[in-house]
């Protein structure tokens, strides 16, 4: 250690998240929570404070910016609650239930129908769950290993999380309509720790949508020339647990302000014959890192990992994934697509690990980048570690530009170059988005992308 | 009467001249077949008129209704009434036929004008039925995974929806079996009428049995070397292109 150069400038390992601040956070927690919650927070804070900041030489931070990780200049998120239901542009008409958190505090709630409540489904807060389902939370909350480089930030999340969403679906209960969780930040100066925890018991079925949004940002998009300024911090996580035969569809729309430093750490655990589909849409943030771990723990388990990013201005989207096959006859399918404008950067680093007894694994990993600017930069690091001998694993990455042949084809039908490019970009994303079965969700995500795309992209004028 | 007038046209790819002093006038309602051996500049002619960026017009002019279109972008030419039916239509993954055609129809509407979705779909289905295209194709990606025949039918579908004034049909018969050829020809014949002029580029006489042309031109080495009526096509079929080459050599 003594020989390595200290990384600059993020040498301070805790930034604003001092012991005083942590103690103040603990003091604000209701007395009703079980002791383990406080203990876990204490040990998480100790871990956070002792772990070093990511260093230049860390493989898990290869290509990533580290100059904005100082964690300072962020005042405490006091959570003075504003509008009860922030307008997010997410209008999913057939939502079964909604929860809205502003700076981590529950501020709005549309409960499940009486009928659904009587089926035993729970759509509540983590604070409520700590009273009613303490053992379940203890078993599933941030319980999986952090292997993708943000151990320090995962610990910070656990230490400071004030509340979050807790969704529980009992055995054999199927819910078709999505549950929509909005995690809002009040922006400048705030630090938020959003969390959504989903436990789907045997043969149950559920769809959950997370929306990450900054309120009153009042910004109209950063110009390609402006310098990076970060005034808000989001350090979120989600835990998805699919028991035997369960099915979880999870979609997330990340719409943080363009001055937000964002971490989102996902853990997906898939049991026998269960299926999890997750789709992450990345549109916001200045620097947004997403880590996703899928563990396929029993035969028949299937995890479909999808992501769509539209990176513009000087945004950096940093995606780190790990598919671990721990049992035979398991399947994972990853497809991450990025479209890059301006001086945006994307990093994809994905690893498939197949354990020695995970024969007949079927694993797929693909990262595709569409460059819409000569100044954008996409890095891709696909990887495999296979210890079994009878498996099918494919991985790869491609980087391409708009195909001039396709562009001419569209233009020859009278479609303007700007609209033609837009069609081709959406065509590029569609291969991911059309994996969603829920059509209204599909339409909502497309509208969000359209909104950002038109704001971000001024096509070259003739 | 607005016609498509090609005047002393010279087209090059890079530095290489392909079309050399070609003149032809197509009036509305007329079908002109352009025949000729491979590599003689037929496709280049069609793509250059449509505005393909790889082709440079080095001399001459193309006029639509008396106005030069050479300064127009490909999309402007298309909206002015030029339609290129591609020999090898592009596959556009992720863009459905319905969305693609809607964008093309919308591009022809005025600012602030709204597309009547119900009427649009009604018209689309009607044209699809006519061309025996399964209605399920509307949600399929443009040309992706289509057979040769499906691609060509999709080209005719677009033509039917966009109602051009002049269609440049580039080897529309290539790669089609006889059934597909019949369907495509039937589609073109229904679109024939006083409002549409057609330039039908083909290598073989076979297509002209189904789409009977008003004029037949033989193109060789970048220019039209012989013109006549449909009987010229038959003569070419029996005597082959060598006959034209020999005649040219004598002259």
XYZ file of C-alpha atoms in Angstrom:
713
model
C 0.000 0.000 0.000
C 2.715 2.422 0.965
C 4.281 2.246 -2.456
C 1.172 3.095 -4.430
C 0.529 6.661 -5.412
C -2.414 8.182 -3.646
C -5.248 8.874 -6.026
C -6.092 12.517 -6.446
C -8.170 14.278 -5.426
C -10.441 11.769 -3.734
C -8.128 11.017 -0.840
C -10.637 11.845 1.871
C -12.385 8.535 2.421
C -15.610 9.869 3.953
C -16.202 13.354 2.584
C -19.285 14.898 4.170
C -20.415 11.588 5.627
C -18.796 12.101 8.995
C -19.402 10.150 12.184
C -21.387 13.134 13.526
C -23.633 13.028 10.518
C -24.049 9.292 10.876
C -24.954 9.623 14.555
C -27.481 12.302 13.693
C -28.957 9.931 11.131
C -29.186 7.142 13.738
C -30.842 9.498 16.182
C -33.607 10.145 13.672
C -34.541 6.502 13.217
C -37.847 5.494 14.877
C -37.543 3.350 17.998
C -39.767 0.710 16.451
C -37.043 -0.733 14.227
C -35.397 -4.007 15.280
C -31.958 -3.931 16.782
C -30.342 -5.747 13.845
C -31.165 -2.807 11.579
C -29.168 -0.414 13.735
C -26.362 -2.924 14.149
C -26.163 -3.461 10.439
C -26.043 0.268 9.886
C -23.266 0.678 12.412
C -21.116 -1.991 10.843
C -21.868 -0.608 7.369
C -20.732 2.829 8.458
C -17.528 1.387 9.863
C -16.950 -0.457 6.599
C -17.653 2.666 4.571
C -15.222 4.723 6.639
C -12.461 2.148 6.449
C -12.638 1.286 2.757
C -10.464 3.367 0.461
C -11.815 5.400 -2.390
C -11.585 3.648 -5.755
C -8.053 3.923 -7.052
C -6.640 4.430 -10.491
C -5.329 0.875 -10.482
C -8.638 -0.810 -9.566
C -9.704 -3.025 -12.441
C -13.353 -2.422 -11.519
C -12.817 1.297 -12.091
C -10.981 1.021 -15.356
C -11.956 3.905 -17.675
C -14.196 5.457 -14.984
C -13.865 9.042 -13.808
C -12.887 9.315 -10.174
C -12.439 13.056 -9.807
C -16.029 13.655 -8.656
C -16.163 11.018 -5.944
C -15.066 13.228 -3.059
C -18.530 13.112 -1.465
C -18.160 16.642 -0.233
C -20.302 19.721 -0.676
C -23.431 17.738 -0.030
C -25.502 19.062 2.833
C -27.728 16.668 4.637
C -30.912 15.645 2.957
C -33.310 17.023 5.493
C -36.215 15.835 3.436
C -38.516 18.786 3.887
C -41.263 17.221 1.893
C -42.456 19.049 -1.165
C -45.124 18.089 -3.646
C -46.851 14.873 -2.674
C -46.680 13.394 -6.130
C -43.974 14.810 -8.334
C -44.695 14.950 -12.023
C -42.265 12.536 -13.594
C -43.619 12.026 -17.072
C -44.248 8.462 -15.993
C -47.922 7.891 -16.492
C -48.518 4.206 -16.158
C -52.264 4.085 -16.180
C -52.832 0.601 -14.880
C -50.494 0.788 -11.874
C -51.630 -1.538 -9.083
C -50.071 0.666 -6.410
C -47.700 3.599 -6.110
C -45.239 4.863 -3.567
C -43.407 8.164 -3.803
C -40.363 9.030 -1.757
C -38.892 12.512 -1.650
C -35.350 12.627 -0.314
C -35.969 9.213 1.165
C -39.190 10.012 2.985
C -42.534 8.596 1.960
C -44.548 11.482 0.570
C -47.273 9.860 -1.482
C -49.043 6.563 -1.664
C -51.712 4.916 -3.760
C -52.449 1.677 -1.946
C -53.351 -1.656 -3.475
C -56.999 -2.460 -3.913
C -58.629 -4.178 -0.953
C -58.785 -7.399 -2.949
C -55.048 -7.377 -3.676
C -54.236 -6.486 -0.092
C -56.244 -9.461 1.071
C -54.199 -11.725 -1.207
C -51.261 -10.907 1.043
C -49.291 -8.674 -1.318
C -47.387 -5.971 0.508
C -46.442 -2.685 -1.111
C -45.009 -0.689 1.729
C -41.975 1.033 3.098
C -38.882 -0.574 4.511
C -39.597 1.099 7.870
C -43.000 -0.594 7.926
C -41.466 -3.861 6.793
C -38.931 -3.738 9.621
C -41.879 -4.077 11.977
C -44.032 -6.490 10.018
C -41.498 -8.573 8.072
C -38.282 -8.094 9.984
C -36.857 -11.557 9.232
C -37.532 -11.271 5.516
C -35.771 -7.939 5.367
C -32.922 -9.210 7.419
C -32.502 -12.090 4.975
C -32.726 -10.054 1.775
C -31.746 -6.452 2.401
C -28.262 -5.835 0.918
C -27.452 -9.430 1.800
C -25.599 -10.382 -1.360
C -21.909 -9.836 -1.953
C -20.758 -6.621 -3.582
C -18.292 -7.704 -6.210
C -18.285 -4.990 -8.781
C -16.199 -2.210 -7.266
C -18.605 -0.119 -5.209
C -18.328 -1.914 -1.891
C -17.668 1.431 -0.238
C -20.790 2.999 -1.706
C -22.899 -0.041 -0.892
C -21.827 0.352 2.717
C -22.627 4.063 2.578
C -26.083 3.171 1.261
C -26.789 0.781 4.109
C -25.449 3.218 6.684
C -27.550 6.197 5.596
C -30.707 4.768 4.025
C -33.672 6.394 5.822
C -36.405 4.348 4.130
C -37.320 2.704 0.858
C -39.811 0.457 -0.869
C -40.568 -3.044 0.295
C -42.603 -5.317 -1.952
C -43.645 -8.791 -0.975
C -45.667 -11.178 -3.118
C -46.816 -14.385 -1.423
C -46.832 -17.868 -2.939
C -48.935 -18.416 -6.043
C -50.098 -14.807 -6.176
C -49.871 -13.199 -9.576
C -50.099 -9.477 -10.095
C -50.277 -8.280 -13.673
C -50.380 -4.513 -13.231
C -47.126 -2.840 -12.314
C -46.216 -1.388 -8.940
C -44.660 2.016 -9.479
C -42.103 3.438 -7.047
C -40.860 6.992 -7.483
C -37.657 7.989 -5.761
C -37.338 11.750 -5.964
C -34.473 13.975 -4.968
C -34.793 17.672 -4.289
C -31.618 18.210 -6.237
C -28.921 20.718 -5.348
C -27.187 19.809 -2.103
C -29.120 16.644 -1.454
C -27.908 13.112 -0.963
C -30.440 10.334 -1.414
C -30.260 6.587 -0.796
C -33.175 5.053 -2.686
C -33.925 1.395 -2.249
C -36.460 -1.030 -3.652
C -36.565 -4.532 -2.278
C -38.712 -7.154 -3.991
C -39.375 -10.590 -2.585
C -41.403 -12.823 -4.888
C -42.295 -16.089 -3.229
C -42.817 -19.430 -4.983
C -44.714 -19.263 -8.267
C -45.668 -15.656 -7.789
C -45.516 -12.986 -10.451
C -44.964 -9.248 -10.165
C -43.884 -6.194 -12.170
C -42.115 -3.331 -10.415
C -41.089 0.003 -11.889
C -38.568 2.305 -10.217
C -38.400 5.933 -11.284
C -35.470 8.086 -10.191
C -36.124 11.757 -10.656
C -34.944 15.158 -9.466
C -37.633 17.658 -8.558
C -37.620 21.270 -9.708
C -34.291 20.949 -11.421
C -35.418 23.727 -13.738
C -32.614 22.843 -16.089
C -33.138 22.494 -19.771
C -30.253 20.246 -20.547
C -26.616 21.025 -20.376
C -24.985 22.376 -23.458
C -22.260 20.199 -24.944
C -19.637 22.803 -23.977
C -20.415 23.262 -20.311
C -18.193 21.923 -17.558
C -19.185 19.162 -15.213
C -20.779 20.457 -12.055
C -22.135 18.048 -9.522
C -24.447 19.282 -6.781
C -26.445 16.195 -5.905
C -25.682 12.641 -4.919
C -27.788 9.521 -5.313
C -26.606 6.243 -3.895
C -29.296 3.663 -4.535
C -29.670 -0.075 -4.502
C -32.221 -2.695 -5.222
C -32.604 -6.306 -4.231
C -34.652 -8.683 -6.305
C -35.374 -12.143 -4.988
C -37.285 -14.657 -7.095
C -38.099 -17.881 -5.251
C -38.852 -21.224 -6.941
C -40.932 -20.644 -10.075
C -41.421 -16.931 -9.428
C -41.322 -14.256 -12.080
C -40.187 -10.673 -11.549
C -40.229 -7.994 -14.199
C -38.296 -4.976 -13.063
C -37.891 -1.728 -14.998
C -36.076 1.383 -13.857
C -35.994 4.829 -15.403
C -33.057 6.920 -14.208
C -33.943 10.570 -14.759
C -31.736 12.341 -12.221
C -30.708 15.931 -12.912
C -27.632 16.412 -15.041
C -25.756 17.599 -11.949
C -26.199 14.317 -10.081
C -23.530 11.782 -9.240
C -25.413 8.512 -9.176
C -24.725 4.991 -8.033
C -27.261 2.246 -8.493
C -26.346 -1.183 -7.214
C -28.524 -4.087 -8.211
C -28.604 -7.603 -6.863
C -30.765 -10.254 -8.480
C -31.092 -13.671 -6.956
C -32.878 -16.325 -8.982
C -33.961 -19.679 -7.584
C -35.147 -22.854 -9.303
C -37.193 -22.308 -12.479
C -37.614 -18.645 -11.576
C -37.234 -15.814 -14.022
C -36.195 -12.206 -13.548
C -36.227 -9.650 -16.283
C -34.711 -6.278 -15.499
C -34.479 -3.298 -17.792
C -32.628 -0.161 -16.779
C -33.099 3.009 -18.743
C -30.341 5.550 -18.142
C -31.033 9.106 -19.203
C -30.040 11.390 -16.340
C -27.096 12.160 -14.119
C -23.719 13.663 -14.755
C -21.847 10.522 -13.844
C -24.019 7.491 -13.324
C -22.627 4.150 -12.362
C -24.796 1.077 -12.460
C -23.684 -2.266 -11.107
C -25.759 -5.334 -11.640
C -25.186 -8.788 -10.190
C -27.274 -11.791 -11.161
C -26.860 -15.030 -9.262
C -28.457 -18.083 -10.821
C -28.652 -20.429 -7.903
C -30.711 -23.417 -8.967
C -31.558 -25.326 -12.158
C -33.950 -23.588 -14.511
C -33.149 -20.118 -13.195
C -33.155 -17.382 -15.817
C -32.043 -13.779 -15.585
C -32.559 -11.387 -18.455
C -30.492 -8.223 -17.964
C -31.349 -5.329 -20.223
C -30.263 -1.720 -20.398
C -30.734 1.247 -22.661
C -28.684 4.428 -22.263
C -28.863 7.689 -24.102
C -25.747 9.611 -23.147
C -25.364 13.240 -24.158
C -23.343 16.374 -23.339
C -20.517 15.211 -21.035
C -22.465 12.491 -19.277
C -20.691 9.337 -18.200
C -22.616 6.090 -17.898
C -20.593 3.402 -16.251
C -22.068 -0.091 -16.260
C -20.554 -3.084 -14.516
C -22.251 -6.448 -14.646
C -21.730 -9.939 -13.328
C -23.677 -13.050 -14.274
C -22.848 -15.928 -11.927
C -24.062 -19.383 -12.836
C -23.973 -21.475 -9.684
C -26.135 -24.412 -10.769
C -26.620 -26.549 -13.874
C -29.157 -25.673 -16.582
C -29.291 -22.000 -15.778
C -29.619 -19.215 -18.272
C -28.698 -15.565 -18.421
C -29.110 -13.120 -21.252
C -27.627 -9.659 -21.107
C -28.179 -6.961 -23.718
C -26.950 -3.429 -22.986
C -27.296 -0.766 -25.648
C -25.856 2.739 -25.515
C -26.372 5.621 -27.904
C -23.816 8.392 -27.481
C -23.998 12.039 -28.436
C -21.710 15.021 -27.966
C -18.750 14.245 -25.688
C -20.553 11.552 -23.726
C -18.791 8.482 -22.423
C -20.039 5.008 -21.690
C -18.224 2.143 -20.081
C -19.457 -1.395 -20.130
C -17.619 -4.071 -18.227
C -19.352 -7.421 -18.017
C -18.275 -10.760 -16.677
C -19.893 -14.185 -16.894
C -18.751 -16.690 -14.283
C -19.735 -20.318 -14.652
C -19.025 -22.466 -11.597
C -17.560 -25.934 -12.095
C -20.812 -27.781 -11.464
C -22.962 -25.396 -13.531
C -23.078 -27.658 -16.591
C -25.460 -26.841 -19.440
C -25.225 -23.163 -18.622
C -26.543 -20.932 -21.363
C -25.101 -17.452 -20.960
C -25.200 -14.555 -23.328
C -23.742 -11.090 -23.011
C -23.852 -8.325 -25.562
C -22.995 -4.638 -25.427
C -23.798 -2.497 -28.459
C -22.864 1.116 -28.856
C -24.210 3.542 -31.409
C -21.936 6.553 -31.885
C -23.834 9.682 -32.905
C -20.861 11.962 -32.424
C -17.180 11.795 -33.281
C -16.299 13.122 -29.836
C -18.132 10.482 -27.829
C -16.307 7.543 -26.366
C -17.521 4.023 -25.630
C -15.390 1.470 -23.815
C -16.366 -2.144 -23.651
C -14.807 -4.902 -21.570
C -16.626 -8.198 -21.971
C -15.309 -11.176 -20.029
C -15.808 -14.862 -19.301
C -14.638 -17.190 -16.539
C -15.794 -20.711 -17.208
C -15.029 -23.647 -14.967
C -17.563 -26.097 -16.387
C -16.945 -27.917 -19.664
C -20.416 -28.360 -21.131
C -21.745 -24.837 -21.490
C -22.845 -22.380 -24.105
C -21.480 -18.898 -23.504
C -21.324 -16.127 -26.021
C -20.313 -12.574 -25.503
C -19.349 -9.644 -27.592
C -19.537 -5.959 -28.158
C -19.997 -3.795 -31.208
C -19.601 -0.130 -31.869
C -21.248 1.340 -34.907
C -22.464 4.535 -36.478
C -25.651 5.372 -38.288
C -25.598 3.304 -41.459
C -25.632 5.700 -44.453
C -27.437 3.091 -46.564
C -30.293 2.932 -44.078
C -30.326 6.704 -43.794
C -30.621 7.118 -47.565
C -33.367 4.516 -47.672
C -35.446 6.493 -45.171
C -34.693 9.820 -46.834
C -35.674 8.414 -50.212
C -39.165 8.026 -48.741
C -39.379 11.731 -47.989
C -38.371 11.479 -44.334
C -36.120 14.354 -43.260
C -32.579 13.493 -42.143
C -33.377 14.509 -38.542
C -36.448 12.282 -38.321
C -34.637 9.498 -40.174
C -31.800 9.538 -37.628
C -34.290 9.531 -34.796
C -36.065 6.512 -36.288
C -32.755 4.680 -36.590
C -31.779 5.467 -32.994
C -35.138 4.222 -31.738
C -34.813 1.195 -33.979
C -31.490 0.526 -32.294
C -33.101 0.687 -28.839
C -36.181 -1.234 -29.856
C -34.400 -4.587 -29.843
C -34.072 -4.105 -26.075
C -37.359 -2.345 -25.341
C -39.507 -4.842 -27.206
C -38.443 -7.527 -24.754
C -40.891 -5.897 -22.321
C -44.231 -7.596 -22.443
C -46.132 -4.740 -20.840
C -47.068 -2.470 -23.723
C -47.958 0.605 -21.706
C -44.609 0.394 -19.925
C -42.893 0.027 -23.285
C -44.694 3.136 -24.541
C -43.795 5.133 -21.421
C -40.101 4.323 -21.753
C -40.127 5.299 -25.430
C -41.741 8.647 -24.597
C -39.067 9.309 -21.975
C -36.299 8.550 -24.452
C -37.964 10.723 -27.099
C -38.187 13.614 -24.695
C -34.504 13.369 -23.793
C -33.385 12.719 -27.328
C -35.118 15.798 -28.731
C -33.793 17.918 -25.897
C -30.271 16.598 -26.230
C -29.921 16.414 -29.932
C -29.876 19.362 -32.218
C -29.242 17.664 -35.539
C -26.610 19.303 -37.727
C -28.308 21.998 -39.740
C -27.824 21.978 -43.443
C -48.256 18.698 -68.034
C -45.469 17.954 -65.569
C -42.932 15.486 -66.799
C -39.646 14.028 -65.587
C -37.007 15.277 -67.916
C -33.466 13.944 -67.940
C -31.229 16.217 -70.007
C -27.754 15.240 -71.169
C -27.073 13.619 -67.814
C -23.557 12.594 -66.787
C -23.072 10.701 -63.537
C -19.829 9.596 -61.924
C -18.959 7.426 -58.948
C -15.877 9.030 -57.543
C -13.837 9.880 -60.638
C -15.354 7.178 -62.765
C -17.976 8.290 -65.311
C -20.886 5.823 -65.399
C -23.756 7.590 -67.096
C -22.677 9.557 -70.147
C -24.970 12.035 -71.805
C -28.303 10.381 -71.203
C -31.501 12.151 -72.174
C -35.021 10.891 -71.608
C -38.397 12.437 -70.938
C -41.072 10.529 -69.069
C -44.583 11.938 -69.142
C -47.231 11.115 -66.571
C -49.040 7.933 -67.459
C -46.131 6.496 -69.440
C -44.140 3.381 -68.602
C -40.594 3.409 -69.935
C -38.579 0.224 -69.691
C -34.822 0.608 -69.544
C -33.021 -2.548 -70.509
C -29.383 -3.339 -70.854
C -26.563 -5.593 -69.775
C -25.135 -5.493 -66.265
C -22.787 -2.657 -65.429
C -24.151 -0.335 -68.037
C -25.351 2.346 -65.621
C -29.060 1.599 -65.220
C -29.070 1.511 -61.408
C -26.697 4.466 -61.258
C -29.164 6.485 -63.297
C -32.035 5.689 -60.917
C -30.044 6.343 -57.740
C -28.579 9.575 -59.064
C -32.064 10.894 -59.844
C -33.155 9.971 -56.296
C -30.176 11.901 -54.893
C -27.941 9.144 -53.555
C -24.890 10.860 -52.019
C -22.398 8.414 -53.574
C -23.236 9.545 -57.105
C -22.027 12.830 -58.538
C -23.848 14.507 -61.349
C -21.078 16.069 -63.385
C -23.139 17.487 -66.220
C -26.722 17.871 -67.367
C -29.938 18.276 -65.461
C -32.995 16.499 -64.132
C -36.228 18.466 -64.171
C -39.486 17.669 -62.493
C -42.358 19.699 -63.882
C -39.829 21.989 -65.538
C -37.847 22.628 -62.328
C -34.387 21.256 -61.663
C -34.255 18.906 -58.684
C -30.476 18.620 -58.523
C -30.136 21.089 -55.676
C -32.689 19.179 -53.598
C -31.860 16.695 -50.856
C -33.083 13.112 -51.311
C -36.004 13.646 -48.926
C -37.065 16.800 -50.754
C -36.975 15.001 -54.090
C -39.097 12.232 -52.599
C -41.657 14.706 -51.298
C -41.667 16.371 -54.714
C -42.868 13.070 -56.156
C -39.858 10.878 -56.978
C -39.951 7.323 -55.700
C -37.065 4.883 -55.971
C -37.988 1.224 -55.649
C -34.678 -0.300 -54.573
C -33.074 -3.324 -56.109
C -31.756 -4.216 -52.656
C -34.035 -2.592 -50.075
C -32.344 -1.840 -46.727
C -33.226 -3.747 -43.612
C -34.059 -1.374 -40.757
C -34.076 -3.325 -37.490
C -36.382 -2.040 -34.788
C -38.401 0.257 -37.064
C -41.788 -1.225 -37.816
C -43.351 -0.882 -41.243
C -46.279 0.947 -39.674
C -44.042 3.524 -37.959
C -41.809 3.926 -40.982
C -44.684 4.551 -43.360
C -46.393 6.824 -40.867
C -43.239 8.952 -40.708
C -43.126 9.052 -44.499
C -46.803 10.013 -44.774
C -46.410 12.585 -42.008
C -43.422 14.108 -43.799
C -45.773 15.014 -46.609
C -48.216 16.858 -44.380
C -48.179 20.544 -43.586
C -46.901 22.047 -40.350
C -49.346 21.394 -37.530
C -51.410 18.984 -39.589
C -52.354 15.849 -37.685
C -52.316 12.373 -39.114
C -55.673 10.632 -38.898
C -54.479 7.309 -37.500
C -57.693 5.418 -38.213
C -57.793 6.508 -41.821
C -54.076 5.805 -42.168
C -54.403 2.223 -40.966
C -57.483 1.663 -43.091
C -55.583 2.753 -46.176
C -52.494 0.767 -45.188
C -54.467 -2.449 -44.706
C -56.280 -1.929 -47.975
C -52.989 -1.620 -49.861
C -51.534 -4.591 -48.011
C -54.500 -6.740 -48.937
C -54.061 -5.687 -52.539
C -50.417 -6.781 -52.472
C -51.241 -9.929 -50.517
C -49.061 -8.834 -47.612
C -50.073 -10.289 -44.279
C -51.413 -7.523 -42.005
C -49.114 -8.789 -39.273
C -46.249 -7.289 -41.271
C -47.155 -3.805 -40.012
C -45.464 -4.549 -36.705
C -42.462 -6.243 -38.279
C -39.231 -4.343 -38.769
C -38.768 -2.894 -42.237
C -37.398 -5.640 -44.528
C -35.726 -7.454 -41.653
C -35.705 -11.166 -42.352
C -37.972 -10.708 -45.368
C -37.663 -13.012 -48.360
C -36.714 -11.425 -51.684
C -40.344 -11.417 -52.751
C -41.515 -9.880 -49.467
C -38.974 -7.090 -49.793
C -40.123 -6.225 -53.292
C -43.771 -6.315 -52.268
C -42.898 -4.027 -49.398
C -41.356 -1.589 -51.895
C -44.574 -1.593 -53.921
C -46.565 -1.123 -50.709
C -44.566 2.006 -49.941
C -45.116 3.241 -53.456
C -48.849 2.627 -53.115
C -48.963 4.541 -49.820
C -46.844 7.484 -50.940
C -48.452 7.948 -54.374
C -45.434 9.353 -56.229
C -45.618 11.169 -59.559
C -42.664 9.228 -60.913
C -41.456 5.805 -59.858
C -37.968 4.607 -60.649
C -38.126 0.854 -60.333
C -34.677 -0.660 -60.101
C -34.633 -4.356 -61.058
C -37.884 -4.906 -59.231
C -38.066 -8.365 -60.805
C -34.665 -9.576 -59.611
C -34.784 -12.466 -57.223
C -38.497 -13.069 -57.658
C -40.118 -16.362 -58.494
C -42.966 -16.274 -60.937
C -45.717 -16.026 -58.317
C -44.025 -13.142 -56.544
C -43.386 -11.479 -59.889
C -47.094 -11.706 -60.742
C -48.120 -10.144 -57.436
C -45.608 -7.335 -57.791
C -46.607 -6.683 -61.417
C -50.273 -6.711 -60.459
C -49.509 -4.142 -57.776
C -47.694 -1.886 -60.213
C -50.454 -2.246 -62.792
C -53.090 -1.124 -60.300
C -51.016 1.972 -59.602
C -50.633 2.743 -63.284
C -52.648 5.663 -64.463
C -52.523 9.181 -65.788
C -50.939 10.464 -62.589
C -47.919 8.167 -62.553
C -44.891 7.913 -64.791
C -42.684 4.838 -64.457
C -39.080 4.106 -65.287
C -38.814 0.350 -65.189
C -35.247 -0.877 -65.055
C -34.825 -4.498 -65.887
C -32.320 -6.927 -67.237
C -34.868 -9.389 -68.512
C -37.826 -9.198 -70.798
C -39.806 -11.469 -68.442
C -41.104 -8.587 -66.299
C -42.369 -6.788 -69.387
C -44.799 -9.615 -70.063
C -46.593 -8.554 -66.911
C -45.973 -4.830 -66.936
C -46.345 -3.877 -70.566
C -44.268 -0.779 -71.308
C -45.157 2.081 -73.606
C -41.513 2.561 -74.558
C -38.417 0.420 -74.387
C -34.921 1.879 -74.276
C -31.695 -0.039 -74.516
C -28.910 1.326 -72.388
C -25.313 0.508 -73.074
C -22.137 2.036 -71.710
C -23.922 4.847 -69.915
C -26.231 6.021 -72.673
C -29.437 5.081 -74.437
C -28.456 3.484 -77.716
C -31.799 2.309 -79.023
C -35.434 3.153 -78.338
C -38.631 1.599 -79.528
C -41.910 0.119 -78.388
C -42.492 -3.170 -76.550
C -41.450 -5.180 -79.615
C -37.867 -4.021 -79.027
C -37.863 -5.988 -75.806
C -38.873 -9.125 -77.619
C -36.215 -8.580 -80.214
C -33.609 -8.157 -77.470
C -34.826 -11.343 -75.833
C -34.357 -13.368 -79.007
C -31.170 -11.744 -80.288
C -29.416 -10.923 -77.004
C -27.478 -7.835 -75.990
C -24.574 -8.785 -78.276
C -26.757 -7.751 -81.152
C -26.848 -4.190 -79.795
C -23.120 -4.183 -79.176
C -22.444 -5.339 -82.729
C -24.761 -2.738 -84.180
C -22.950 -0.088 -82.167
C -19.580 -1.346 -83.333
C -20.698 -1.088 -86.967
C -22.006 2.422 -86.421
